Coordinates of C-alpha atoms in Angstrom, one line a residue:
M1 CA 45.9 43.1 15.1
L2 CA 44.6 46.4 16.2
Y3 CA 45.6 49.6 14.5
I4 CA 44.8 52.9 16.1
V5 CA 44.1 55.2 13.1
P6 CA 43.8 59.0 13.4
T7 CA 41.4 60.7 11.1
P8 CA 41.1 64.4 10.0
I9 CA 39.8 66.9 12.4
G10 CA 38.1 68.9 9.7
N11 CA 40.0 68.9 6.4
L12 CA 39.8 65.5 4.8
Q13 CA 43.1 66.2 2.8
D14 CA 44.9 65.9 6.2
I15 CA 44.5 62.1 6.2
T16 CA 47.7 60.2 5.9
L17 CA 48.7 57.8 3.1
R18 CA 49.5 55.1 6.0
A19 CA 46.0 55.7 7.4
L20 CA 44.4 55.1 4.1
E21 CA 46.4 52.1 3.5
T22 CA 45.5 50.6 6.9
L23 CA 41.8 51.2 6.4
K24 CA 42.0 49.6 3.0
T25 CA 43.7 46.4 4.3
A26 CA 41.8 46.1 7.5
D27 CA 39.0 43.4 7.9
A28 CA 36.8 45.7 9.7
V29 CA 36.6 49.4 11.1
L30 CA 35.6 50.0 14.7
C31 CA 34.2 53.5 15.1
E32 CA 32.2 55.9 17.4
D33 CA 29.6 56.6 14.7
T34 CA 29.2 54.3 11.8
R35 CA 27.3 56.9 9.7
R36 CA 30.2 59.5 10.0
T37 CA 32.9 56.8 9.3
Q38 CA 31.1 55.6 6.2
I39 CA 31.2 59.1 4.9
L40 CA 35.0 59.1 5.3
L41 CA 35.4 55.8 3.8
S42 CA 33.2 56.5 0.8
H43 CA 35.1 59.8 0.2
F44 CA 38.2 57.7 -0.4
G45 CA 36.4 54.9 -2.2
I46 CA 37.0 52.3 0.7
S47 CA 34.3 49.8 1.3
K48 CA 34.7 48.1 4.7
P49 CA 32.2 46.8 7.3
T50 CA 32.0 49.1 10.2
Y51 CA 31.1 48.3 13.8
R52 CA 30.1 50.9 16.5
Y53 CA 32.4 50.8 19.4
N54 CA 30.9 52.0 22.7
E55 CA 33.3 52.5 25.5
N56 CA 30.6 52.4 28.1
D57 CA 29.0 49.1 26.8
E58 CA 30.7 46.1 28.0
R59 CA 29.1 44.0 25.3
S60 CA 30.3 46.4 22.6
V61 CA 34.0 46.1 24.0
A62 CA 33.5 42.3 24.2
R63 CA 32.4 42.0 20.6
C64 CA 35.2 44.1 19.3
L65 CA 37.7 42.1 21.5
D66 CA 36.2 38.7 20.1
A67 CA 36.8 39.9 16.6
L68 CA 40.5 40.7 17.4
K69 CA 41.0 37.3 19.1
S70 CA 39.5 35.5 16.0
G71 CA 42.5 36.7 14.1
K72 CA 40.8 39.8 12.3
T73 CA 42.6 42.9 11.6
C74 CA 40.7 45.9 12.9
A75 CA 41.2 49.6 12.6
L76 CA 40.0 51.8 15.5
V77 CA 38.9 55.3 14.5
S78 CA 37.0 58.2 16.3
D79 CA 34.8 60.7 14.7
C80 CA 37.9 62.9 14.1
G81 CA 41.4 63.1 15.5
T82 CA 43.3 60.5 17.3
P83 CA 41.3 57.8 19.3
C84 CA 41.9 57.5 22.9
I85 CA 42.9 61.1 23.3
S86 CA 39.8 62.7 24.9
D87 CA 37.9 60.1 22.6
P88 CA 36.8 56.5 22.8
G89 CA 39.3 53.6 22.6
W90 CA 41.5 53.4 25.5
K91 CA 39.6 50.6 27.1
L92 CA 39.7 48.4 23.9
V93 CA 43.4 49.0 23.6
K94 CA 43.9 48.1 27.3
E95 CA 41.9 44.9 26.9
A96 CA 43.8 44.1 23.6
V97 CA 47.1 44.4 25.1
A98 CA 46.0 42.3 28.1
A99 CA 44.9 39.6 25.7
G100 CA 48.3 39.5 24.0
I101 CA 47.0 41.1 20.7
K102 CA 49.4 43.3 18.9
V103 CA 48.6 46.9 18.9
S104 CA 50.1 49.7 16.5
S105 CA 49.3 53.3 17.0
L106 CA 49.5 55.4 13.7
P107 CA 50.6 59.1 14.0
G108 CA 48.2 61.7 12.5
P109 CA 45.8 64.6 13.1
S110 CA 45.4 65.8 16.7
A111 CA 43.7 69.0 17.6
V112 CA 45.9 69.5 20.7
A113 CA 49.1 69.4 18.7
C114 CA 47.8 71.4 16.0
A115 CA 46.7 74.2 18.4
L116 CA 49.9 74.2 20.3
A117 CA 52.0 74.5 17.2
G118 CA 50.0 77.6 16.1
A119 CA 49.8 79.2 19.4
G120 CA 53.2 80.8 19.4
I121 CA 54.1 79.9 22.9
T122 CA 56.9 77.8 24.4
G123 CA 57.6 74.6 22.7
G124 CA 58.5 72.8 26.0
A125 CA 56.2 71.0 28.4
F126 CA 52.4 71.5 28.7
T127 CA 49.5 69.9 30.6
F128 CA 46.6 68.5 28.5
L129 CA 43.2 68.2 30.6
G130 CA 40.9 67.5 27.6
F131 CA 37.2 68.1 28.5
L132 CA 36.8 69.2 32.1
P133 CA 34.0 67.9 34.4
R134 CA 30.8 69.8 34.1
K135 CA 30.8 70.6 37.9
P136 CA 32.4 74.0 38.2
G137 CA 34.1 73.0 41.6
K138 CA 35.9 70.0 40.1
A139 CA 36.9 71.9 37.0
A140 CA 38.2 74.8 39.0
K141 CA 40.3 72.4 41.1
M142 CA 41.8 70.8 38.0
I143 CA 42.6 74.0 36.4
A144 CA 44.3 75.5 39.6
S145 CA 46.3 72.4 40.0
A146 CA 47.5 72.1 36.4
Y147 CA 48.3 75.8 36.2
G148 CA 50.3 75.4 39.4
L149 CA 52.9 73.3 37.4
D150 CA 53.8 76.6 35.7
V151 CA 53.3 75.3 32.1
P152 CA 50.5 76.0 29.6
V153 CA 47.3 74.2 30.1
V154 CA 45.3 72.8 27.1
L155 CA 41.7 72.1 27.3
Y156 CA 38.9 71.1 24.8
E157 CA 35.6 73.0 25.0
S158 CA 32.3 73.1 23.2
P159 CA 30.6 76.3 21.8
Y160 CA 27.9 76.0 24.4
R161 CA 30.4 76.1 27.3
V162 CA 33.3 78.2 26.2
V163 CA 32.1 81.6 27.7
K164 CA 31.3 80.0 31.0
M165 CA 34.7 78.2 31.1
L166 CA 36.5 81.4 30.3
E167 CA 34.7 82.9 33.2
L168 CA 35.6 80.1 35.5
I169 CA 39.3 80.5 34.4
A170 CA 39.1 84.4 35.2
K171 CA 37.6 83.6 38.6
T172 CA 40.0 80.7 39.4
L173 CA 43.3 82.3 38.0
G174 CA 42.6 85.9 37.6
D175 CA 40.9 88.0 35.0
D176 CA 44.2 88.8 33.3
T177 CA 45.2 85.2 32.7
P178 CA 46.5 85.0 29.1
V179 CA 44.2 82.6 26.9
I180 CA 44.5 81.6 23.3
L181 CA 41.4 80.0 21.6
A182 CA 41.7 77.9 18.5
R183 CA 38.2 77.4 16.8
E184 CA 37.4 75.1 14.0
L185 CA 40.9 74.0 13.3
S186 CA 41.7 72.9 9.7
K187 CA 38.2 74.0 8.6
V188 CA 37.1 76.7 6.4
Y189 CA 36.2 79.1 9.4
E190 CA 39.4 78.4 11.4
E191 CA 39.9 81.2 13.8
W192 CA 42.4 82.3 16.4
L193 CA 41.5 84.5 19.3
R194 CA 44.1 85.8 21.8
G195 CA 43.6 87.8 24.9
T196 CA 42.9 87.4 28.6
A197 CA 40.2 85.1 30.2
R198 CA 38.0 88.1 31.0
S199 CA 38.4 89.9 27.5
L200 CA 37.7 86.8 25.6
A201 CA 34.7 85.8 27.9
D202 CA 33.3 89.4 27.2
E203 CA 34.1 89.2 23.5
L204 CA 32.3 85.9 23.0
S205 CA 29.4 86.7 25.2
K206 CA 28.4 89.6 22.9
K207 CA 28.0 87.2 19.9
N208 CA 24.6 86.1 18.9
K209 CA 25.8 82.5 18.6
V210 CA 29.1 80.9 19.2
Q211 CA 29.8 78.0 16.9
G212 CA 32.5 75.5 16.4
E213 CA 34.7 73.4 18.6
F214 CA 37.5 75.2 20.7
V215 CA 41.0 74.2 21.8
M216 CA 41.7 76.5 24.7
I217 CA 45.5 77.2 25.8
I218 CA 45.9 78.9 29.2
D219 CA 49.2 80.5 28.9
R220 CA 51.6 81.6 31.6
P221 CA 51.7 85.4 32.3
A222 CA 54.5 87.2 30.3
A223 CA 57.5 87.4 32.6
P224 CA 61.3 88.1 32.2
E225 CA 63.4 85.4 30.7
R226 CA 62.6 82.1 32.5
E227 CA 65.4 80.2 34.1
D228 CA 63.8 76.9 33.4
E229 CA 63.7 77.5 29.7
N230 CA 67.5 78.2 29.5
D231 CA 68.8 75.6 31.6
G232 CA 69.3 73.1 28.6
Q233 CA 69.7 69.4 28.9
D234 CA 72.9 69.6 30.8
A235 CA 71.0 70.7 33.8
Y236 CA 69.9 67.1 34.3
F237 CA 73.3 65.6 34.5

């Protein structure tokens, strides 16, 4: 049995009761970084063997799969948030399903859901791109394609690249493209920044050092009441 267990994205109090129970009863915990996961387990008084799971190492995937095939119950976690969502895990889940192993995905902390809920934008459809390729050309093409769907676009970005990404958005979609930045979600220094791609790029570039992980939401330009948001479900029938 394989359990996919989300872990807190910053505040340890955000872990769910079901996640704790699953970690307590599992035979082993599969994780990105055994040291980080041991800190989490120790905080909640849980003592379990941890095994590093490396998506890019076929032997690592095979070892974890062998443990599951032998009948062990394993909990799959990432360093923070929900495994498989811009985090390792999908390959193991795919192999487990193919091998007939039961997989259960627990609900829990997710930076993308947290950011969208606090953004104050439409609660309808959105496109999630996660971390974009490092090559500007590929990143720009993905942004333009996703934005062409006329729904908000959500990205993850590091503090080292956030200014360059804002500049790329300004160049690709226009300086006045609305952007919302959610920084250090659920942590002590949680911060929300709202503006345009250009204004936020200028604001952050003036800082001596940009810190923290970012969720970036590229919103649609303000416009008169949109027809698609008022059609209702009856429009499909």
